Each structure stands twice: as C-alpha cells, then as structure tokens.
Coordinates of C-alpha atoms in Angstrom, one line a residue:
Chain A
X1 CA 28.5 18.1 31.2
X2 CA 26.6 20.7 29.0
X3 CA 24.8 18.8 26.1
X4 CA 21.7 20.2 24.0
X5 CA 19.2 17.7 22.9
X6 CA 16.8 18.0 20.0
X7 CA 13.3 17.1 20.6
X8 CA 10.8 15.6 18.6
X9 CA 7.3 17.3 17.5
X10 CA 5.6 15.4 19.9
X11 CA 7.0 16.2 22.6
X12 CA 6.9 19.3 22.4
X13 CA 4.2 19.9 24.8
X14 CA 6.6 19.3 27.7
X15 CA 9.1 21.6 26.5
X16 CA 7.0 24.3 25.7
X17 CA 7.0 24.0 22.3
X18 CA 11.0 24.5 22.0
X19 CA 13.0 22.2 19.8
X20 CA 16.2 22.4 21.5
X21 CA 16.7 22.2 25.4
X22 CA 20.2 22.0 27.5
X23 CA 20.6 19.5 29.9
X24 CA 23.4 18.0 32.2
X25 CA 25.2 14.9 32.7
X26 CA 27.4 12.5 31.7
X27 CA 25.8 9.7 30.4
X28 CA 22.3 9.4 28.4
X29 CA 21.0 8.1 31.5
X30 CA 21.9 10.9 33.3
X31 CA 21.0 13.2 30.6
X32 CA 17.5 12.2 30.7
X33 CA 17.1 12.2 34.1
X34 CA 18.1 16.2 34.6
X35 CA 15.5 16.2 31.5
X36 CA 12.7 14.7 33.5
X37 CA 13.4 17.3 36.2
X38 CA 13.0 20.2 33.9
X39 CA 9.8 19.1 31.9
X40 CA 8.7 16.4 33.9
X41 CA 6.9 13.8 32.4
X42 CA 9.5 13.5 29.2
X43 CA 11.2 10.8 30.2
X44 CA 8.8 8.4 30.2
X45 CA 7.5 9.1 27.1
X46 CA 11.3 7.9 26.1
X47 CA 11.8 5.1 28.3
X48 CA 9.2 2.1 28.7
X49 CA 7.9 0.7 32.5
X50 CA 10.8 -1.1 32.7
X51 CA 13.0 1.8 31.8
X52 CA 14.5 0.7 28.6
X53 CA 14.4 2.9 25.9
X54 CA 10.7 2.3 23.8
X55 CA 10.8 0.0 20.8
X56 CA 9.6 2.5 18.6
X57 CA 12.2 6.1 19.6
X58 CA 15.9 6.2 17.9
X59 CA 18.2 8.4 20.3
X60 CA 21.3 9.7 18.8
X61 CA 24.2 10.7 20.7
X62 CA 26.0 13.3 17.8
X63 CA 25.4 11.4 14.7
X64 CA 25.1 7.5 16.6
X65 CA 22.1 5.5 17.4
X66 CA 22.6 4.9 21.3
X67 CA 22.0 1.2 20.2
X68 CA 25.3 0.3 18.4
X69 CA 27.1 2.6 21.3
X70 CA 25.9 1.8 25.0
X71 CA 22.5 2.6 25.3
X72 CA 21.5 4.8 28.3
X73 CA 25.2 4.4 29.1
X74 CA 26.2 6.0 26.4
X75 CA 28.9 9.1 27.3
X76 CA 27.4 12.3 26.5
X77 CA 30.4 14.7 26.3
X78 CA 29.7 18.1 26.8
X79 CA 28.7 20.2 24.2
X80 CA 27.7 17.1 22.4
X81 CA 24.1 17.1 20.4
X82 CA 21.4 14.3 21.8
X83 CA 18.3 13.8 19.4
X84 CA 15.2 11.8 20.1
X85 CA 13.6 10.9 16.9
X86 CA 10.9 8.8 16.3
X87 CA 11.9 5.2 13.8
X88 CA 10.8 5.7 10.6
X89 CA 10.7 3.3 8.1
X90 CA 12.7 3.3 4.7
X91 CA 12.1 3.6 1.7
Chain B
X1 CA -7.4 20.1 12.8
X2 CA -3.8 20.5 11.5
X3 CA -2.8 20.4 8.7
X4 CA 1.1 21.3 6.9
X5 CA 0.2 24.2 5.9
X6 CA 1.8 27.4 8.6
X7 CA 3.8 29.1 6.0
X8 CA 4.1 29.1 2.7
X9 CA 8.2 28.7 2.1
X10 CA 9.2 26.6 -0.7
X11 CA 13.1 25.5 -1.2
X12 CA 15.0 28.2 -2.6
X13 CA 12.5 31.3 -2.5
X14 CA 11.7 33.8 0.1
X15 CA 8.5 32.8 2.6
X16 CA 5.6 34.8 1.8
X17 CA 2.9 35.9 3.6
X18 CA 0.3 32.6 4.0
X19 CA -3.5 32.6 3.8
X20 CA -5.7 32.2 6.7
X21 CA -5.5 28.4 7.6
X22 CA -7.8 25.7 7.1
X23 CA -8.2 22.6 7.2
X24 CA -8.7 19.4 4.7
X25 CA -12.1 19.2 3.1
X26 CA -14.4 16.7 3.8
X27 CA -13.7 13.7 2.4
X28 CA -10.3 14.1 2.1
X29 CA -9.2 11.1 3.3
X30 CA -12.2 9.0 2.3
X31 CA -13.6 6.3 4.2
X32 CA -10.6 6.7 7.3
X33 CA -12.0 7.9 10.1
X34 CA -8.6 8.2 12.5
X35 CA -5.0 7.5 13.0
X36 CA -4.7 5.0 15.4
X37 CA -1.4 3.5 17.1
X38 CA -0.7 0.0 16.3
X39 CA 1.3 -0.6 19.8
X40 CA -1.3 1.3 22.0
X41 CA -4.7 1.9 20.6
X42 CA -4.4 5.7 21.0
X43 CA -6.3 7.7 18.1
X44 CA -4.9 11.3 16.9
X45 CA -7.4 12.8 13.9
X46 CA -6.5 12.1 10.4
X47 CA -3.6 14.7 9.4
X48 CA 0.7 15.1 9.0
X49 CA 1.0 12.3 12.2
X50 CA 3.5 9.4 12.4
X51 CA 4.4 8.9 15.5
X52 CA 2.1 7.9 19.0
X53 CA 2.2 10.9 21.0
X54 CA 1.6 8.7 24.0
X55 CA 4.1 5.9 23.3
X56 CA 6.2 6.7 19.7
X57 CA 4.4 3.7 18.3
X58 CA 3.6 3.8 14.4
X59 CA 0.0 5.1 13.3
X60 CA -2.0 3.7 10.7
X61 CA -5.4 4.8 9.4
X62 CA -8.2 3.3 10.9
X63 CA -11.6 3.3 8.7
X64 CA -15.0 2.8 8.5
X65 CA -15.4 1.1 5.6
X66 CA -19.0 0.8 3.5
X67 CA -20.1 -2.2 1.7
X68 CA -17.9 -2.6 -1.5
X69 CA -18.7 -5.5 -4.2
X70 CA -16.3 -7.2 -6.7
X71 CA -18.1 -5.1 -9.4
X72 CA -18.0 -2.0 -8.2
X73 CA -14.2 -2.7 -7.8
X74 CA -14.0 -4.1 -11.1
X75 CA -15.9 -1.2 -13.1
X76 CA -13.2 1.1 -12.1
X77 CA -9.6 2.0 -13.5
X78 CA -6.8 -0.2 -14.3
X79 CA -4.6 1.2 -11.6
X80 CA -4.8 1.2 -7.6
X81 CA -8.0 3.7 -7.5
X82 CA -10.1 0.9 -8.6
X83 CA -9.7 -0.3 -4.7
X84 CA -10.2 4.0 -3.7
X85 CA -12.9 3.2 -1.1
X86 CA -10.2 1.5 0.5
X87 CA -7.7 3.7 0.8
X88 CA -7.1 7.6 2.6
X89 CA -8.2 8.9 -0.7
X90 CA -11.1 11.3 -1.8
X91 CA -13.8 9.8 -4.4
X92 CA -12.5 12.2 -7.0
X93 CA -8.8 10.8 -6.7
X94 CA -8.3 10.3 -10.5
X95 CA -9.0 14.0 -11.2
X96 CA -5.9 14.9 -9.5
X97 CA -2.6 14.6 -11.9
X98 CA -0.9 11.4 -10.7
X99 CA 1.0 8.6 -12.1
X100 CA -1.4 6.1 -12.1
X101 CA 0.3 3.3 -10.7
X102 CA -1.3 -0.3 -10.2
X103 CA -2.8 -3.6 -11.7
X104 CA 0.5 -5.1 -12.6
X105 CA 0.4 -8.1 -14.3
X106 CA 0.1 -11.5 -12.3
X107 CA 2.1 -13.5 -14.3
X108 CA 2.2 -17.9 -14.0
X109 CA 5.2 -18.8 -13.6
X110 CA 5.5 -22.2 -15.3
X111 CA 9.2 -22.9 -16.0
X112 CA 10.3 -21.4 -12.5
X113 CA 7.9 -23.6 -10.7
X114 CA 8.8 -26.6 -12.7
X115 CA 12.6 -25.8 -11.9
X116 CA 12.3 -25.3 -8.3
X117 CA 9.7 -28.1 -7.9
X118 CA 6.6 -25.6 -7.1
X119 CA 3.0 -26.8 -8.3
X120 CA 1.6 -23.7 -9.4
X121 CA 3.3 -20.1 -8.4
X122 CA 2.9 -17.1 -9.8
X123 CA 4.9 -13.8 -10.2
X124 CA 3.1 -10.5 -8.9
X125 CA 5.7 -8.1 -11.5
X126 CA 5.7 -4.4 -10.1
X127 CA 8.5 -3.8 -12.3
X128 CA 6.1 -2.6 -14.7
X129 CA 5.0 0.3 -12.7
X130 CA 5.5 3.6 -13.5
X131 CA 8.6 4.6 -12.5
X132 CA 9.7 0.7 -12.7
X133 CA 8.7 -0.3 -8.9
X134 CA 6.5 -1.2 -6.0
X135 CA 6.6 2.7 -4.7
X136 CA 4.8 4.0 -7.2
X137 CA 1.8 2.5 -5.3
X138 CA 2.9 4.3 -1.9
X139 CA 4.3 7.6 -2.9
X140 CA 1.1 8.0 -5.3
X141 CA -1.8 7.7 -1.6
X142 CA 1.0 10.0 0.4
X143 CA 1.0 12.4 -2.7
X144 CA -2.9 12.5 -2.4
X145 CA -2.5 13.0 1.4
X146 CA 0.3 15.6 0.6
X147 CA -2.4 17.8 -1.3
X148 CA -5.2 17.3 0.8
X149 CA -3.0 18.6 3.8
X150 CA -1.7 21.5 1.2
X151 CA 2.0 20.4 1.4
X152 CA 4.0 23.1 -0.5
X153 CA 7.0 20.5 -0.7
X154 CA 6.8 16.9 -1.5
X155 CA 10.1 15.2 -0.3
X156 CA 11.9 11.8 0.8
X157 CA 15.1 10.3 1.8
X158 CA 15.7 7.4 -0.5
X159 CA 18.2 4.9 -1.9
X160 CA 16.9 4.5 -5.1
X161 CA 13.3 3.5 -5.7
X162 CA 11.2 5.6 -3.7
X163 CA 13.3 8.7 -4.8
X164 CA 12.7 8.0 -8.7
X165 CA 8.8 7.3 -7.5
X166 CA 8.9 10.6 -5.2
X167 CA 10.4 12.7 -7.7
X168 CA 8.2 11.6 -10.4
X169 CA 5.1 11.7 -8.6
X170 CA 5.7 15.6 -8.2
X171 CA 6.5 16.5 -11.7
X172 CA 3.1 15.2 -12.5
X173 CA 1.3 16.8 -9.7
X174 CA 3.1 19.7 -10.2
X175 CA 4.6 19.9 -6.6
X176 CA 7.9 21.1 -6.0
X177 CA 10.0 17.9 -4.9
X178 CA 13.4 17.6 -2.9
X179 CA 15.1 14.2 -2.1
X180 CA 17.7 13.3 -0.1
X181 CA 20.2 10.5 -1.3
X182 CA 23.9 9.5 0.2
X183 CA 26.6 11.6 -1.5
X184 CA 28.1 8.1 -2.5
X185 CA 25.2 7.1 -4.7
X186 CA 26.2 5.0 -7.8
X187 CA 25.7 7.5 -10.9
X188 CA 22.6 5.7 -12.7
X189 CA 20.7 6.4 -9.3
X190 CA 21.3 9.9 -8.9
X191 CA 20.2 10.6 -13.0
X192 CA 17.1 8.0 -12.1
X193 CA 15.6 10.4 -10.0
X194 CA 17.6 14.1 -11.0
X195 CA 16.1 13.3 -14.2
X196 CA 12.9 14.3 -12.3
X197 CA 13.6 16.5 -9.8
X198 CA 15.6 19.9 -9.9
X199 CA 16.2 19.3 -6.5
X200 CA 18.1 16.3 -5.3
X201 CA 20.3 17.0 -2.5
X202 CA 23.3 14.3 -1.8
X203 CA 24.1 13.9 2.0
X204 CA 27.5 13.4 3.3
X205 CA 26.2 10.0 5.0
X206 CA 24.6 6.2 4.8
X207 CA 20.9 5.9 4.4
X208 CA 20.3 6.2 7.9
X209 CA 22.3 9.1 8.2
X210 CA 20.0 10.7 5.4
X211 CA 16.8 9.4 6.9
X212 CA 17.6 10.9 10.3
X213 CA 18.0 14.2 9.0
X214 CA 14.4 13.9 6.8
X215 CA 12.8 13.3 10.1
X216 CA 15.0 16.0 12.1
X217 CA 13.5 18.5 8.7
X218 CA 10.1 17.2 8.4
X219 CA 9.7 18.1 12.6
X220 CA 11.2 22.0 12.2
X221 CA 9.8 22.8 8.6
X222 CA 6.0 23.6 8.2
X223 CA 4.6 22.7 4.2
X224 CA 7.1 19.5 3.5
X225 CA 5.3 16.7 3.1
X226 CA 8.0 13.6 3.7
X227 CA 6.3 10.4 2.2
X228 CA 7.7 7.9 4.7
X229 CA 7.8 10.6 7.9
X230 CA 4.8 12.3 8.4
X231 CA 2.5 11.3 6.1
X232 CA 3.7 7.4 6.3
X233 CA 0.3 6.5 8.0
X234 CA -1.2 7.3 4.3
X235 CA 1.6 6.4 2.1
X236 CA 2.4 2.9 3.7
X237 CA -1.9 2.1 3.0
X238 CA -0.6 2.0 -0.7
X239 CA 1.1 -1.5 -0.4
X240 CA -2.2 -2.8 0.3
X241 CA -3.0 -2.8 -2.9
X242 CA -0.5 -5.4 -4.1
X243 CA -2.4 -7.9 -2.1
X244 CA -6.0 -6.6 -3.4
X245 CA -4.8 -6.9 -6.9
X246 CA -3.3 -10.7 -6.1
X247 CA -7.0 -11.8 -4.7
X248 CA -8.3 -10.0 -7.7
X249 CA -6.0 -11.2 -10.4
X250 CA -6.5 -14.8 -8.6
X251 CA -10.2 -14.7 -9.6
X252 CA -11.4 -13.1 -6.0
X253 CA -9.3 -15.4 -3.8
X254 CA -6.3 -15.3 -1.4
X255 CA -3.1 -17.4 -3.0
X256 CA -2.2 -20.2 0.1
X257 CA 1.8 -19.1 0.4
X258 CA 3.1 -15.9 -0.6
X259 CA 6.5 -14.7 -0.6
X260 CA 7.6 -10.7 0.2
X261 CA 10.8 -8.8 0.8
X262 CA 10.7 -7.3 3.8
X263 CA 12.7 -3.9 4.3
X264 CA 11.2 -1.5 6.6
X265 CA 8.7 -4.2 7.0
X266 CA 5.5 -2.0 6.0
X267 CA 4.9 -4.4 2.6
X268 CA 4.4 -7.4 4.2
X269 CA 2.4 -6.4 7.1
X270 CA 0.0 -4.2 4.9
X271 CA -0.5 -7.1 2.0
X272 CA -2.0 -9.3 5.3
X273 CA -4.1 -6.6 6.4
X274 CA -5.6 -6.6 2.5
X275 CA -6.1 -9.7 2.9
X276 CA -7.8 -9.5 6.5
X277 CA -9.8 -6.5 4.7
X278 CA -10.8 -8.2 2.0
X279 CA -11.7 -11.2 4.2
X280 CA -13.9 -8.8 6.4
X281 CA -16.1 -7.3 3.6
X282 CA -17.0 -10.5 2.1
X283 CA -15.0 -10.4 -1.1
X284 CA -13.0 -13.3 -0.8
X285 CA -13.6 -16.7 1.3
X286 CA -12.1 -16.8 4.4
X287 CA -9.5 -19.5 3.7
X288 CA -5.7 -19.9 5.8
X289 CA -2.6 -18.5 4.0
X290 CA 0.8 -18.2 4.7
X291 CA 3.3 -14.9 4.8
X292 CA 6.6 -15.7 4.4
X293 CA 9.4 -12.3 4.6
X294 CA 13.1 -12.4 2.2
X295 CA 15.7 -10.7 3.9
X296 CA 19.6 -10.2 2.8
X297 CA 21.8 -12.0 5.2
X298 CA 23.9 -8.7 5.1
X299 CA 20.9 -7.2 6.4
X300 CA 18.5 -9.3 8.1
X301 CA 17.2 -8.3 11.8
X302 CA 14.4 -10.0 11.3
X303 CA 15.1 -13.0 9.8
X304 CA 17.7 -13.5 13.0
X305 CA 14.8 -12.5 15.5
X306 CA 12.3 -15.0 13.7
X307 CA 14.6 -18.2 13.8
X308 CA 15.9 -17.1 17.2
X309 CA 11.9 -17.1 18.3
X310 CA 12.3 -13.8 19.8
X311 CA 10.3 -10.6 19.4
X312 CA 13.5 -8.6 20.1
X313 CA 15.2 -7.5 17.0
X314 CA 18.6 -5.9 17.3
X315 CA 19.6 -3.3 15.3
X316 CA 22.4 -4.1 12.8
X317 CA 24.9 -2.2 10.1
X318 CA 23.8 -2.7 7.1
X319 CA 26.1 -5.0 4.4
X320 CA 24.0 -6.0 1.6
X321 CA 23.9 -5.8 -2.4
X322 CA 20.0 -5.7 -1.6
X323 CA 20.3 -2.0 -1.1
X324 CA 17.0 -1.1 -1.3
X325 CA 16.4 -4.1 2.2
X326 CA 19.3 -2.8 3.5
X327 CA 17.2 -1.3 6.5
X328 CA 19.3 -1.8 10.0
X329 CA 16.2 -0.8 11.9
X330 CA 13.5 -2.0 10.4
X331 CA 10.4 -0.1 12.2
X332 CA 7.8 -2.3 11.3
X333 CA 9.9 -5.7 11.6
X334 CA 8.0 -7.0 15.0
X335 CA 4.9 -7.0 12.9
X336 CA 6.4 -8.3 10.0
X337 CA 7.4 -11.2 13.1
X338 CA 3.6 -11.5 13.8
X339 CA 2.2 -11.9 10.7
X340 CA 4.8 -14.4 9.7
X341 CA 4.4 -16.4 12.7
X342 CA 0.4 -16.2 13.0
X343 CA -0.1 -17.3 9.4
X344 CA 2.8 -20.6 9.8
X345 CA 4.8 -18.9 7.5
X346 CA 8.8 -17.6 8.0
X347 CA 11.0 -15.2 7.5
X348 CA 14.1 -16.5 5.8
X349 CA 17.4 -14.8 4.3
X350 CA 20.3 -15.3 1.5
X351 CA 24.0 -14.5 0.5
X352 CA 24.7 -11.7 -1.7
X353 CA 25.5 -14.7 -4.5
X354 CA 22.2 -16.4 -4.1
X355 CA 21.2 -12.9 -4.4
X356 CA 22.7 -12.9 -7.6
X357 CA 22.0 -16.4 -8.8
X358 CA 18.0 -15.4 -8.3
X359 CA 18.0 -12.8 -10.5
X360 CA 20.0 -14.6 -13.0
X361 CA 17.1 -17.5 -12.6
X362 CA 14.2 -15.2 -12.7
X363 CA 15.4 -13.5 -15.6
X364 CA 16.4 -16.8 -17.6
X365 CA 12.9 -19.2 -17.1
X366 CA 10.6 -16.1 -17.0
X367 CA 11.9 -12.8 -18.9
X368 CA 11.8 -10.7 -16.0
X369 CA 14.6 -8.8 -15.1
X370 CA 14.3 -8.4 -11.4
X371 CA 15.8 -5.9 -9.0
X372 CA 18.1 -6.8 -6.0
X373 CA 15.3 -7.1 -3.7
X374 CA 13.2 -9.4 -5.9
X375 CA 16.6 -11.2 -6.5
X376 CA 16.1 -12.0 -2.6
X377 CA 12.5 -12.6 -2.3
X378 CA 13.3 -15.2 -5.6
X379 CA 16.2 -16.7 -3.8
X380 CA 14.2 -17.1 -0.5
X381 CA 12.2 -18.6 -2.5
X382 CA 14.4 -21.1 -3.5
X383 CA 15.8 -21.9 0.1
X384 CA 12.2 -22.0 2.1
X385 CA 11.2 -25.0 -1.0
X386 CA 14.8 -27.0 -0.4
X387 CA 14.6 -26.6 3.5
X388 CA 11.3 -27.8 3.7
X389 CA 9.3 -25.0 4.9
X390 CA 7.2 -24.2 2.2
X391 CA 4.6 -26.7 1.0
X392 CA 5.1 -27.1 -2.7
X393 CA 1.5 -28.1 -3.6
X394 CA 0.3 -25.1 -2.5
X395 CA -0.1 -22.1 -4.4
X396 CA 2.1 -19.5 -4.4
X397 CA 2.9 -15.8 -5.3
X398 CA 6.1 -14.2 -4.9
X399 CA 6.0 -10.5 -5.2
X400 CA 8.9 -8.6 -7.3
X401 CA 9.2 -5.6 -5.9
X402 CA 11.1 -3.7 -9.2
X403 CA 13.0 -3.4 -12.4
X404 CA 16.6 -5.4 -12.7
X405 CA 17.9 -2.1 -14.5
X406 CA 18.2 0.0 -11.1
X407 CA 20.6 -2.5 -10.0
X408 CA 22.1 -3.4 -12.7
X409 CA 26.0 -3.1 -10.8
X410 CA 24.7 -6.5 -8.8
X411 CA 24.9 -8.3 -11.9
X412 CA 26.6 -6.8 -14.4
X413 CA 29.7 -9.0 -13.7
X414 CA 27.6 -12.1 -13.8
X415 CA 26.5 -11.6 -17.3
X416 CA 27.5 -10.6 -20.6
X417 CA 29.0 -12.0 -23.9
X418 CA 29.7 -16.0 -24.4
X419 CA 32.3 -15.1 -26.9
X420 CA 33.5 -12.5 -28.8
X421 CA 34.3 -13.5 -32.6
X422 CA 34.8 -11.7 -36.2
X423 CA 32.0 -10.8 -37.8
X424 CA 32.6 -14.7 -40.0
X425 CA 30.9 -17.4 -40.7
X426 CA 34.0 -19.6 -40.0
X427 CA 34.8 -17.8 -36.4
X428 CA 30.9 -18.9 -35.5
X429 CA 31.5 -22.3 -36.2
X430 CA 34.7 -22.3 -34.8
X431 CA 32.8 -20.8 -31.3
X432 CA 31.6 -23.7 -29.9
X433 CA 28.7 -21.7 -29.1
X434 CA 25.8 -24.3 -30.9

C-alpha cells in the first residue's frame, strides 16, 4: 500500500527538507517502519523508547487522530494521507 | 536566527519580491534568553518554534530575569506591560498599537462566599478585557512576538474567544488577520470576530479539525504568525499575568486556593509558574497554595486522569456546552496534573446543568455575567467546597475566564421573563410577582 505522509517542520531535516514523502504498508506501524528505512532516524523522533507514539505528536490517518482509531495498528489504505503534527493547544 | 519572514505573500495578493532577511533586533524578546522544552531540557534560540525538535515536547521561554521591585511594577501602566520585564516583550512594548489588555478588577466576593460557605474568596473578572476575555492577555505577547519576527499575517483557529481577541488585536496593530472557525459556528460568534476581521474563513469541520489544518498551514506558509502554533511559546507567557495581577491586587501575596478552568491546560500551569516567579524574585513571601483545574464532564481528560491517579490522559470527543474547554487533547493537561497534584489541590469536573446553574449563581449574588467556562470553574467551585476538598477558611480566587454574552445560547433558556402582563396596574397586582 501506497500512502503519502505529511511531515512536520521539524522534521524536515531527515527528509531533506520535503513536506510530503511516499511510503508503503499497510498499517501505521508498517508505514513508519518503510519511513525509517528511507530517512533513518524519523521514526524515533515519532515513537518513544518503548515504541509508543510520543505524548506530545498527533498522527492522523486521512482526517483521524490514530488515537480514537487503532493506534500504530491503524489501516493505512493506499493512496490514503498520513500527517504527523505536533499537539497544539487550543484556544 | 530565523525568523517568519521568507516571502512577503499576504492572503489574497500576489507575493512580491522580499527584502534581504534579518533577523529580530535586540531586545526583542526582552529579558528571554531561549526556548527551552518542558519534557526534555533541549534549548532552540528565541524565534517562530513550538515544538521540541528532539522530542515534540512543548517549548516555553526561558529567561534571565534582573531584579524587579513592587514599585517599579507598580509605576507602570494599568494593563499587563506593568509586569513587561517579565514577559518576551521589548522595553518599548507600549509604543506599539495594541489593545492594552490587563489589570482586571479583583473583585470580593461576599454574597457568593456566604452562599457557598467560603470565608473570604474573591473573583479575578477577565470579562472586562478588551475584547470581553482572558485572551486578550495571550494574543496581545504573541502579537508582540508576531512583529518582532515580522509576521506579514496574524492568524488562529478558534472557537470563539481567541478569534474575537486575534482579530482585534490585528486591526489595532494594523496586521492583516485570518481566522479559522468551524463552518457550524452559532451566528453571534462568527459577527464577534468578522466584525474585526475581513478574513474569517469557516471550515467544513470540529475544532480539531480546524486546529489541525492551522498547524498543517502555519508549517508550509512563510510570514503567518498562528498565536497558539508557532508562536505559542510567547503567547501562552501572557496568562501569567493573571496570577501576577492576583498577588498584586492581594496586596503582594499569593491567595491560599485558587480555582482555574483548564482547556488546553496552558492557564493553569502558567498562573503557578507566576507564582513560582514571583516567589523567586522576592516579591511575595514564599507561602503554600493550592491549584485546583474545572473541567466539563463532556470534556474532561484531565479531570478522569487526576481522580484515576494516572499521568496518562486519553484522548476523548468532545461533548460539552463549555465550548471554549471543549479541548479532547489537551496538550498541556500532564502539567496541569503536576501542578494540581504538587500544590494538594485537584482537578474536578461538572454537568452541562451545573454548568448552567453556576452562571445563573454568579450572575445573581455578584452581577457578573459569566461565560460557559467560568460557569464551570464557578460550579467546580461549588462541588470541590460540598465534597470536602477545598478548605473553606482559606482564601480563595476563582478566575472567570470571560463575558456571559458569548454564550449566551447556554442560558438563554434558563432565563427570561417571570410574567408577562398588560401594561396595568391591576394585572401587576394580580402577578403574584411581589
């Protein structure tokens, strides 16, 4: 499975400074994994030591936080859009 | 350093060449020295930063602060650059155009206290800011940081308050402003801020679907300046203010208990760290107090994590009149957890109708018409003093965050007429209503 995946400002510096990668798989795990292998380093900026997804980064899968879905389990159809954003507060 | 400014391309006009980069002048950001990450440490220079580049943690600005005395605080202004040294601001602050916000009255509340059984308590009212709310205070340190940083756009995504304080902000400063609401807005909230703004852009979406896409625009366009994205380090320092005014207003000293609604969860944690500041620099006695958060029960992530004595706060749709707390993921709520927990406060929550009754209570032994969230911190309020956990001989302050009249479709059912009779003398009589 095709998907693209939006990446944040900073980080950036793995991907070259491009905004928008491809990667493959079929899950978010998965996804992040072929990520790793492209710019390595990335994914654990995303995920913690214990390879949870860090308290302070919202991924979306499409237009859904990972957290109400299935988090790294999440299905990542192809063609879908991932973004990794940084949590902001509110206001 | 970077700063915003790559390009100078402003909503709805063609880019144009820009001039040779450069960065803030000196002093820009007053006494701060860095952005440093709460979670990890990690410093990044002062500039458009938010997020930890080594572990997405939240920033905050770090300072070096010089001596300041209670009367150098008190010669200055009756708004929140009287406390300037403290604050990512330059020296000559008040010469830029700005709403002045601040040094809201501190009112006693007698009658409340006597109804609900409290010794002495007070009401911090930033209803009476500007634009009728506590974000008057925030946007007007991220508008200063905005400038400094030579943001061509000044911008938010917003509910309600923080667009009316965003979009007023600019019109003063003379910065174009675009804010980002969800299409399904009530009416009075979209004039409350298009009033101010020409550009006020309604998303197909919840909040969170509007404050996904601020940060997805605020990471691809160069010269926006979103108060709670990129310049949040700056603009979240502004709520500190609410708890230097309280130590000021108190006669230089910290209240014992105090009562905040916590949202996002910046307020709270940044009223403590005024207090910690003003504890550090001598100008109050170093004395225990106690933070207590309000949360919604349609909305209350933290409120589950605190009485669940966990640090991990799950996510949660929001389903709240308290639209303005209605935060699912509240970024700053495992501080909020800290500072609640290190001071032997709490962090409590209420229905939607005890939501309501507050406001109606507030409003009817005090004249102040309060808001939905101040309807929860009020009601909170009420629930921490019947379940025992707050000590009613202390004193206390709860904080109203904003004006009643931005939410007025939370009560509007709740209220109105006792009768309705010809315009007799008889038909009076006849009312019952004496």
């Amino acid at each position: 499975m095709s998907v693209s995946v939006r990446i944040p400002t900073i980080l950036r510096t793995y991907t070259g400074g491009e905004s928008e990668v491809s990667a493959e798989g079929d899950t978010l795990a998965a996804v992040l994994d072929d990520l790793d292998a492209s710019y390595a380093g990335i994914r654990a900026r995303i995920l913690d030591d214990a390879g949870a997804l860090r308290r302070f980064v919202n991924v979306y899968v499409g237009n859904d936080d990972v957290r109400f879905l299935e988090d790294l389990a999440t299905p990542t159809p192809d063609g879908v859009q991932i973004s990794v954003i940084p949590a902001v507060a509110g206001g | 350093m970077s700063t915003l400014l790559d390009d100078t391309t402003t909503p709805g006009t063609a880019g144009t060449p820009a001039p040779a980069k450069k960065g803030p002048r000196d002093g820009a950001f007053g006494n701060a020295r860095a952005l440093a990450c709460r979670e990890c440490g990690h410093e990044v220079e002062l500039g458009p930063s938010y997020a930890c580049p080594e572990c997405f943690g939240p920033l905050e600005v770090a300072y070096d602060f010089p001596a300041v005395t209670r009367e150098e605080i008190a010669a200055g202004p009756r708004n929140i650059w009287r406390y300037k040294a403290l604050l990512p601001v330059p020296t000559d602050i008040e010469q830029s155009p700005n709403t002045e916000p601040g040094f809201t009255r501190l009112l006693e509340a007698k009658n409340l206290a006597r109804e609900l059984g409290i010794d002495r308590l007070w009401v911090k009212d930033d209803s009476t800011n500007p634009t009728n709310s506590f974000k008057d205070r925030v946007v007007a340190c991220a508008l200063s940081a905005a400038r400094e940083l030579d943001a061509k756009v000044f911008a938010c995504p917003s509910t309600g308050n923080l667009a009316n304080a965003v979009a007023a902000a600019g019109a003063r400063a003379g910065i174009p402003t675009v804010v980002f609401i969800p299409s399904n807005l009530e009416t009075p909230k979209k004039v409350n801020s298009a009033v101010f703004t020409e550009k006020l852009v309604a998303v197909d979406g919840n909040y969170d679907d509007v404050n996904k896409l601020a940060s997805e625009i605020a990471g691809e366009e160069e010269g926006w300046a979103f108060v709670n994205v990129n310049v949040r380090p700056f603009y979240a320092e502004g709520s500190k203010t609410l708890g230097y005014e309280i130590a000021e207003q108190l006669g230089w000293r910290l209240p014992d208990q105090i009562v905040i609604p916590v949202a996002s969860g910046s307020q709270l944690t940044k009223v403590d760290k005024a207090f910690q500041e003003l504890i550090k620099l001598g100008l109050v006695e170093d004395k225990p107090y106690k933070v207590y958060g309000a949360q919604a029960a349609g909305c209350s992530p933290v409120s589950v994590a605190y009485k669940a004595g966990t640090d991990a706060i799950r996510p949660v749709k929001p389903d709240t009149i308290a639209k303005s707390l209605a935060i699912g993921n509240p970024a700053d709520g495992i501080y909020v957890l800290d500072v609640c927990r290190r001071t032997g406060g709490a962090v409590e929550d209420i229905t939607d109708d005890e939501v309501r009754d507050a406001i109606v209570l507030l409003a009817r032994t005090e004249g102040i018409f309060t808001e939905t969230a101040g309807g929860t911190t009020v009601g909170v309020l009420k629930k921490l003093v019947e379940s025992g956990q707050l000590d009613t001989s202390l004193e206390t302050v709860v904080i109203n965050t904003g004006h009643g009249l931005k939410t007025l479709d939370a009560i509007s059912d709740r209220v109105g007429p006792v009768a309705t009779i010809a315009p007799t003398y008889d038909a009076f009589a006849a009312s019952g209503i004496v």
